[in-house]
Short mmCIF file of C-alpha atoms (C1' of nucleotides) in Angstrom, two decimals:
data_model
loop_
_atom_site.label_atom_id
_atom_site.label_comp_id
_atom_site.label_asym_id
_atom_site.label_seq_id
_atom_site.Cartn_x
_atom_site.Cartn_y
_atom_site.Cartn_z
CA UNK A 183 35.66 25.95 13.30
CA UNK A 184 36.78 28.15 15.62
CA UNK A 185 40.37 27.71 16.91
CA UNK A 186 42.29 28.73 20.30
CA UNK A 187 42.20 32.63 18.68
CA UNK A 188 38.18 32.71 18.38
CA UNK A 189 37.67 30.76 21.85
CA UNK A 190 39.51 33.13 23.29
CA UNK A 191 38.06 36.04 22.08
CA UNK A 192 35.02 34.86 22.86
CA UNK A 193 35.83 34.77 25.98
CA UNK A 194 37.38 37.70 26.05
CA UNK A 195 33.92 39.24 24.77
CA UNK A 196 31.77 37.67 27.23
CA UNK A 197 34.00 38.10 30.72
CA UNK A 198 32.65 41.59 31.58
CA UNK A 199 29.37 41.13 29.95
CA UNK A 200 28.80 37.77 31.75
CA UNK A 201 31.01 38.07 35.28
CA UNK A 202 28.43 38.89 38.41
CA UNK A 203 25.02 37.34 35.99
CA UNK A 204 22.54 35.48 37.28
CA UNK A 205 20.92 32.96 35.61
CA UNK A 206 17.68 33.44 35.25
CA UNK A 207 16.29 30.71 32.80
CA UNK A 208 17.06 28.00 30.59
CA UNK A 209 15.88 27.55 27.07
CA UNK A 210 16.48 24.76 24.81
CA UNK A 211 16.02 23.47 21.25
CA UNK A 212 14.89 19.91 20.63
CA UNK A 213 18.08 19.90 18.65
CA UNK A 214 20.63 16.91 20.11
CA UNK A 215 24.10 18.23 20.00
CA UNK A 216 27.90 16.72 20.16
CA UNK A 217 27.11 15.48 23.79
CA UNK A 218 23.92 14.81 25.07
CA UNK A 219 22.28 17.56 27.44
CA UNK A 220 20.42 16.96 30.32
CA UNK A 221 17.22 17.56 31.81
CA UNK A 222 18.73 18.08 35.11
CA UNK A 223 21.24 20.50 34.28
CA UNK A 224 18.61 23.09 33.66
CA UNK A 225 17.58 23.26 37.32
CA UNK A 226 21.02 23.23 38.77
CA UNK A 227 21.82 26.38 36.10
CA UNK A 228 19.18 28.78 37.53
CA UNK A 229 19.58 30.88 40.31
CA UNK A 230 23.24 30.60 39.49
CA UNK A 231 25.64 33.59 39.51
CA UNK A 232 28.65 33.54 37.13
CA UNK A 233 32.13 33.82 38.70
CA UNK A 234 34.46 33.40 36.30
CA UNK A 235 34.78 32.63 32.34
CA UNK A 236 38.27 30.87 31.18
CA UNK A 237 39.25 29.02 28.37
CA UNK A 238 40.62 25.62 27.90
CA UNK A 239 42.25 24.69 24.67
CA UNK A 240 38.90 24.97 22.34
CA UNK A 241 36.93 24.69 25.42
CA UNK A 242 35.02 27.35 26.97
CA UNK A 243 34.63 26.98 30.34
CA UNK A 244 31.96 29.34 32.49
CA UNK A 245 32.35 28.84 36.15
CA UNK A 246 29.52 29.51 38.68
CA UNK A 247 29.13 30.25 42.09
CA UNK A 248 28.45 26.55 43.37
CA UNK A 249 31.15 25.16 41.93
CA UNK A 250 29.34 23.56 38.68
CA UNK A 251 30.92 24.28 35.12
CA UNK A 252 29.06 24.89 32.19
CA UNK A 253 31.54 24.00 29.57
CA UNK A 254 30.96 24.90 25.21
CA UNK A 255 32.62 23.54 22.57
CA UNK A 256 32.19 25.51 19.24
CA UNK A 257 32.74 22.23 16.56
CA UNK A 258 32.85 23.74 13.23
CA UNK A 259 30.35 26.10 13.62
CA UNK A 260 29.46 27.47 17.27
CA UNK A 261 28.57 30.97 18.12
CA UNK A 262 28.58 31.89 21.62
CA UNK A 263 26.91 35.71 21.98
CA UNK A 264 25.14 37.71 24.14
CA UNK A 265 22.03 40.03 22.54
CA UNK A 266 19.09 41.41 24.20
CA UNK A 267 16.06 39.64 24.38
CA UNK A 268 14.25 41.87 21.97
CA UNK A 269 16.68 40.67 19.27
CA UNK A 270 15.16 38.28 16.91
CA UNK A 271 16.83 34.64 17.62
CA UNK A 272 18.10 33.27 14.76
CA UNK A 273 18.22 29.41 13.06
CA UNK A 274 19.43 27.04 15.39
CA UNK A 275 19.88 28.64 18.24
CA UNK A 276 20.49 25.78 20.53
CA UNK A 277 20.69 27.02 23.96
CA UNK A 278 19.58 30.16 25.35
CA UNK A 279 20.27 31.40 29.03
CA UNK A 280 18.40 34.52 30.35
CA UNK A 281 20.85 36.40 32.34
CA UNK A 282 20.40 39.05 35.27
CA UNK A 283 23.31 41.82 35.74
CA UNK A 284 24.18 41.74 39.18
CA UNK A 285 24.98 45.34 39.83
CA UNK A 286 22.88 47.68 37.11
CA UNK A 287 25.11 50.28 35.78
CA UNK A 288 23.86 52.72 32.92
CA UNK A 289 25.88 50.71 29.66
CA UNK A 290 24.33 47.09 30.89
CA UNK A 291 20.79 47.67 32.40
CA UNK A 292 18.13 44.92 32.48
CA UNK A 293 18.24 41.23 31.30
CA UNK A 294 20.24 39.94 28.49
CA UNK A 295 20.64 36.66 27.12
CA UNK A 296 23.44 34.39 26.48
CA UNK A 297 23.00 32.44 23.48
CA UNK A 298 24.76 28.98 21.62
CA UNK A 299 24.07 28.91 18.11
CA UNK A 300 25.30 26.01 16.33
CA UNK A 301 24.63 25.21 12.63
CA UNK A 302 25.95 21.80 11.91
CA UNK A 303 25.68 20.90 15.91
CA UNK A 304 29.10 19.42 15.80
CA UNK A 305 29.72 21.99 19.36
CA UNK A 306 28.26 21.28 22.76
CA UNK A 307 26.94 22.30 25.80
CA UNK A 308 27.87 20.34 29.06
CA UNK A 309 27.62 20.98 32.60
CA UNK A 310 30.08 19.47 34.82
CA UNK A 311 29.32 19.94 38.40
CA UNK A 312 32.51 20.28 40.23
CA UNK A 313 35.16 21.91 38.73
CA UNK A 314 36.87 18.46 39.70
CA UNK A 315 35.22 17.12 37.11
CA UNK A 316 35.93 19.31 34.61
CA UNK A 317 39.48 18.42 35.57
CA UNK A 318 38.98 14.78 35.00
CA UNK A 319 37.84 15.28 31.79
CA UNK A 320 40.09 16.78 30.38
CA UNK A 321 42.66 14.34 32.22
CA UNK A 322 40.81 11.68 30.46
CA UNK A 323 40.49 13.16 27.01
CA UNK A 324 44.71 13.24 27.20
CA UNK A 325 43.95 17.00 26.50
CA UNK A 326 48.02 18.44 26.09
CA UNK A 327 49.16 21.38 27.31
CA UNK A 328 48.38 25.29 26.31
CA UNK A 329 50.84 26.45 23.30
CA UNK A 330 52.12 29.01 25.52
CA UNK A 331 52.89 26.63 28.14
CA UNK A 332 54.85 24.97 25.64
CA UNK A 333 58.50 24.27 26.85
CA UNK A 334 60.50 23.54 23.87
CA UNK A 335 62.68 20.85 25.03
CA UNK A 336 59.62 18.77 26.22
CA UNK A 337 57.84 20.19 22.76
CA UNK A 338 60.98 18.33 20.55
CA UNK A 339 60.96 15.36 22.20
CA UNK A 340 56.96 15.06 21.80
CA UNK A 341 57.57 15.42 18.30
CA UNK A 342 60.41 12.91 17.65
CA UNK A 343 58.10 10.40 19.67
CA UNK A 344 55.74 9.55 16.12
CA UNK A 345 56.28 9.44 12.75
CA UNK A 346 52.95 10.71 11.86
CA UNK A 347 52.86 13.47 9.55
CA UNK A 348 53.73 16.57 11.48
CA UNK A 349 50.12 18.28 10.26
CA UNK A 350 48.25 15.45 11.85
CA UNK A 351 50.71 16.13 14.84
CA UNK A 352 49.79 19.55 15.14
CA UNK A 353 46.11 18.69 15.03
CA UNK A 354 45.90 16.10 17.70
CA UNK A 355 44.46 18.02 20.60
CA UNK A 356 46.42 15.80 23.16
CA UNK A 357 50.00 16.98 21.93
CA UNK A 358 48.84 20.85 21.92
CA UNK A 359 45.81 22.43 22.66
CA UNK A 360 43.44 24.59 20.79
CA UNK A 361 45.57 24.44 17.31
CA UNK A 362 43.44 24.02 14.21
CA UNK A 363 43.35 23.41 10.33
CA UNK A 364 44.10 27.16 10.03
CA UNK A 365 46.58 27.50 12.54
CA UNK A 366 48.31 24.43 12.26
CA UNK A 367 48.96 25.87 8.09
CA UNK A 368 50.48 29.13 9.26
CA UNK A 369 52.75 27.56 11.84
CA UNK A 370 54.00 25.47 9.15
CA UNK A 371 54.46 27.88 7.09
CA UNK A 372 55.79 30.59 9.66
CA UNK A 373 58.61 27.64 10.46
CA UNK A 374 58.93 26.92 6.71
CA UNK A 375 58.17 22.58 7.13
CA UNK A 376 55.95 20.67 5.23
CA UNK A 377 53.05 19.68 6.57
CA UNK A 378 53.55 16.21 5.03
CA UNK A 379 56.80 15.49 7.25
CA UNK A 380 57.34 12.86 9.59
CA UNK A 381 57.23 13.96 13.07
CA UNK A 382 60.36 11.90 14.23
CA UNK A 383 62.62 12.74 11.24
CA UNK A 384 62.05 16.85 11.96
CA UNK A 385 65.56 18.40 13.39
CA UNK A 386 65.87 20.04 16.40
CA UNK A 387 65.36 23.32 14.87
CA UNK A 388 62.82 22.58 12.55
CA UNK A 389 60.83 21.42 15.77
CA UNK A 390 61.77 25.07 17.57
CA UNK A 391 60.98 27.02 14.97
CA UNK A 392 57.32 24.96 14.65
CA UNK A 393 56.52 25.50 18.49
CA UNK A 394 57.66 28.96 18.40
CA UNK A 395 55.46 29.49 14.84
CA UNK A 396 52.70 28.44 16.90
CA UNK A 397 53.25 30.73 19.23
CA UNK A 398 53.36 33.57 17.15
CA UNK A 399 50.57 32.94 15.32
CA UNK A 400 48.00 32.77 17.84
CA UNK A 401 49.31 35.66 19.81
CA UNK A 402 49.32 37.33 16.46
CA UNK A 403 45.25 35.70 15.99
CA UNK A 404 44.38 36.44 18.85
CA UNK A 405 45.50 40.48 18.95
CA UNK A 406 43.04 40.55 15.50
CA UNK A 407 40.08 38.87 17.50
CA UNK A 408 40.91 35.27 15.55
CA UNK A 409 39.63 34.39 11.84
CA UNK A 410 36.42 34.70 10.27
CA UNK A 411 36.30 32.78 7.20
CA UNK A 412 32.92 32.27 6.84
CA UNK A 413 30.82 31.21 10.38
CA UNK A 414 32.75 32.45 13.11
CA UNK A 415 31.91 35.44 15.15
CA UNK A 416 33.15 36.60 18.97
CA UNK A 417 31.12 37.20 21.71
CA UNK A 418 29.92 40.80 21.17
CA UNK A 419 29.32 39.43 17.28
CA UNK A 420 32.40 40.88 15.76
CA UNK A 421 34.44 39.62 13.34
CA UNK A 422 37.95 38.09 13.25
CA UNK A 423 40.49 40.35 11.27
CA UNK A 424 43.30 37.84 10.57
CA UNK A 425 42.28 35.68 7.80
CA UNK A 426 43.58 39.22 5.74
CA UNK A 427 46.87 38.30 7.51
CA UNK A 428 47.00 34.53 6.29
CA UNK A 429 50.16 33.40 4.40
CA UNK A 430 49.03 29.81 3.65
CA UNK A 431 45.61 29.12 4.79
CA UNK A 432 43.28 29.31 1.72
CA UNK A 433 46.30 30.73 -0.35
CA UNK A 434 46.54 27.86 -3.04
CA UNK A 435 47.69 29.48 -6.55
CA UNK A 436 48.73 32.20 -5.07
CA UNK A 437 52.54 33.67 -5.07
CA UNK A 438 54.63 32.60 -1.77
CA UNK A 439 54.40 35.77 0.63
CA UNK A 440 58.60 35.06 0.56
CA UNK A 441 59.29 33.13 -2.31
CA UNK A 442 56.84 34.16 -5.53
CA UNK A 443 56.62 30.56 -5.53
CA UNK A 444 53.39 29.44 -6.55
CA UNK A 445 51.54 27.75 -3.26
CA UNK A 446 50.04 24.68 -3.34
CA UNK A 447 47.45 22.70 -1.89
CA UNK A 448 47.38 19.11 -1.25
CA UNK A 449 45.75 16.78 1.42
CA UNK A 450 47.02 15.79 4.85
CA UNK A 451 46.14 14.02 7.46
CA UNK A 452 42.47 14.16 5.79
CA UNK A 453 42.87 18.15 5.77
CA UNK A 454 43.41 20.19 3.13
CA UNK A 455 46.65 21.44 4.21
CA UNK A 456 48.21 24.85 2.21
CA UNK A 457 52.33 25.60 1.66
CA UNK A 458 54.95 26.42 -0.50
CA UNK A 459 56.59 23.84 -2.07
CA UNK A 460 59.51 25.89 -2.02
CA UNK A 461 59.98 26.97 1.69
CA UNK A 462 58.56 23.80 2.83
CA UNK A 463 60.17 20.97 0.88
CA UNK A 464 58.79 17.53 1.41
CA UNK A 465 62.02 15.63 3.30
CA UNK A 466 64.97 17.41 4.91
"C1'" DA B 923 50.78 2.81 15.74
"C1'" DC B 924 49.06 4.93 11.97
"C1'" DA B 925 46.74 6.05 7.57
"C1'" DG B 926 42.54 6.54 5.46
"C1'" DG B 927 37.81 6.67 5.24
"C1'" DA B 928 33.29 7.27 7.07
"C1'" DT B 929 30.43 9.71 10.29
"C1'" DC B 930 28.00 13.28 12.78
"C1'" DC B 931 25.28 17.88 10.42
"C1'" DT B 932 23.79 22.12 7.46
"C1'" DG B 933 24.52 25.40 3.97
"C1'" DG B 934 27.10 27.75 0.35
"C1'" DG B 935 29.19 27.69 -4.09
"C1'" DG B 936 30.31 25.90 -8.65
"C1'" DG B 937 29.09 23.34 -12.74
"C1'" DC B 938 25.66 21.99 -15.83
"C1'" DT C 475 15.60 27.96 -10.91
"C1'" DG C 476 17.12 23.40 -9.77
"C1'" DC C 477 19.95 19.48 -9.05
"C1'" DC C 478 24.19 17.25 -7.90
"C1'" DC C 479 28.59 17.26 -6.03
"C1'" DC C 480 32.13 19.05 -3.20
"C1'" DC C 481 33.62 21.75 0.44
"C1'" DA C 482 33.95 23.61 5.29
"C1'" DG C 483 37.99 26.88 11.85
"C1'" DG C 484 36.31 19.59 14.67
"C1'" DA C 485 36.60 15.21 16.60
"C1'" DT C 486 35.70 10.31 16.92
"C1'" DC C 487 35.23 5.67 15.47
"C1'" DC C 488 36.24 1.77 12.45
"C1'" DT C 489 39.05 -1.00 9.28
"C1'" DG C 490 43.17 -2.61 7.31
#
DNA sequence: ACAGGATCCTGGGGGC
DNA sequence: TGCCCCCAGGATCCTG
């Protein structure tokens, strides 16, 4: 579920909140999730302080004191908050970390506790214990660059390297990351291709206009705190307010923001995929 | 190399 | 109210 915009608003959310914790103790469900989690992991968590919270593509990465990472993934339906203890926990609440402010001042006063909720348990929890390793992993996974480290010239030439469909391009986590179903619709439509294209037969300036729609979009996303269709929610429990700024995603039926043309729907790359069939025609 | 389908899960919504 | 089917911000694995 939740794209680069909701990751990083979570993280966003939880910085100040978390920054300068302690970890106090670990909770968890019997509830296996994407990767397995480890007994062991739940000793080398307490006592910790946090340093640092970051983000990585979809990953959210917390970084403590000795070095060891303790790394989410929100799948389709993660929720990463903090609440007070008091505050009833609800359904499948997976993971649960009883935190300590380090310095007490009057707005954050006494223990809180960070907690992963995950419905359908396609997110996870993982510690890595050197930020080395961290490193490796995502060397390993072939995880691509940030969309705003994008350089264009590099960005066209990745794109003329497959003939996949340029949707399935856009999802494919080693290419770009942190771009989603949603996301990947509005850049398409923002840089008026198809989602059905082949990569390698894009021009030059249909490939521009795609990395710099991406661009936009999130930093667009991201300014409204992300997308809440249904599930997702940041890290102080807000909603997203951009899914009332969507041009394609979900807009099936409806008239073409720029043409009046009626959008369509249509599946791609086993997604459904939204456009105009008018501003993005299906070969150049 | 790539498309397409199945898979991991739960819950909500529509149709009957 | 209930049942059945389809759908969902993700990612991976298998087959052809």
């Amino acid at each position: 579920m939740p794209e680069l915009p909701e990751v990083e608003t979570i993280v966003r959310d939880l910085r100040p909140v978390l920054v300068g914790c302690t970890i106090r103790k670990v909770e968890r469900d019997k509830e296996e999730l994407r990767r397995p989690w480890e007994r062991k992991w739940e000793k080398l968590l307490i006592g910790q302080k946090v340093k640092g919270m970051r983000r990585r593509g979809k990953w959210i990465i917390t970084e403590l004191k000795s070095d060891n990472r303790l790394v989410f993934h929100m799948g389709m339906t993660g929720q990463l908050t903090v609440a007070s203890p008091s505050e009833a926990r609800k359904d499948h609440t997976h993971l649960i970390l009883e935190i300590q402010p380090g310095a007490p001042s009057k707005l954050s006063r006494g223990a809180k506790e960070l907690r992963f909720r995950d419905v359908r348990r396609f997110g996870s929890a993982t510690l890595f214990e050197a930020e080395a390793a961290l490193e490796s992993f995502f060397e390993e996974s072939g995880l691509g660059p940030e969309p705003f480290d994008l350089e264009l010239e590099a960005w066209r030439a990745e794109l003329s390297r497959t003939k996949r469909a340029i949707k399935a391009v856009l999802l494919d986590q080693r290419v770009v990351a942190g771009v989603g179903n949603i996301y990947a619709d509005e850049a398409l439509f923002h840089a008026g291709v198809h989602p059905a294209r082949a990569s390698d037969e894009l021009s030059a300036a249909e490939a521009t206009r795609i990395g710099k729609g991406i661009v936009a979009v999130l930093t667009r996303a991201i300014e409204e705190r992300g997308s809440t269709i249904r599930d997702y929610i940041g890290g102080s429990g807000l909603r997203g307010g951009y899914q009332d700024e969507f041009l394609a995603y979900g807009k099936a039926g409806q008239p073409c923001n720029r043409c009046r043309t009626k959008m369509k729907q249509a599946r791609v790359a086993g997604r459904a995929s939204h456009f105009c069939p008018a501003c993005q025609k299906d070969a150049s």
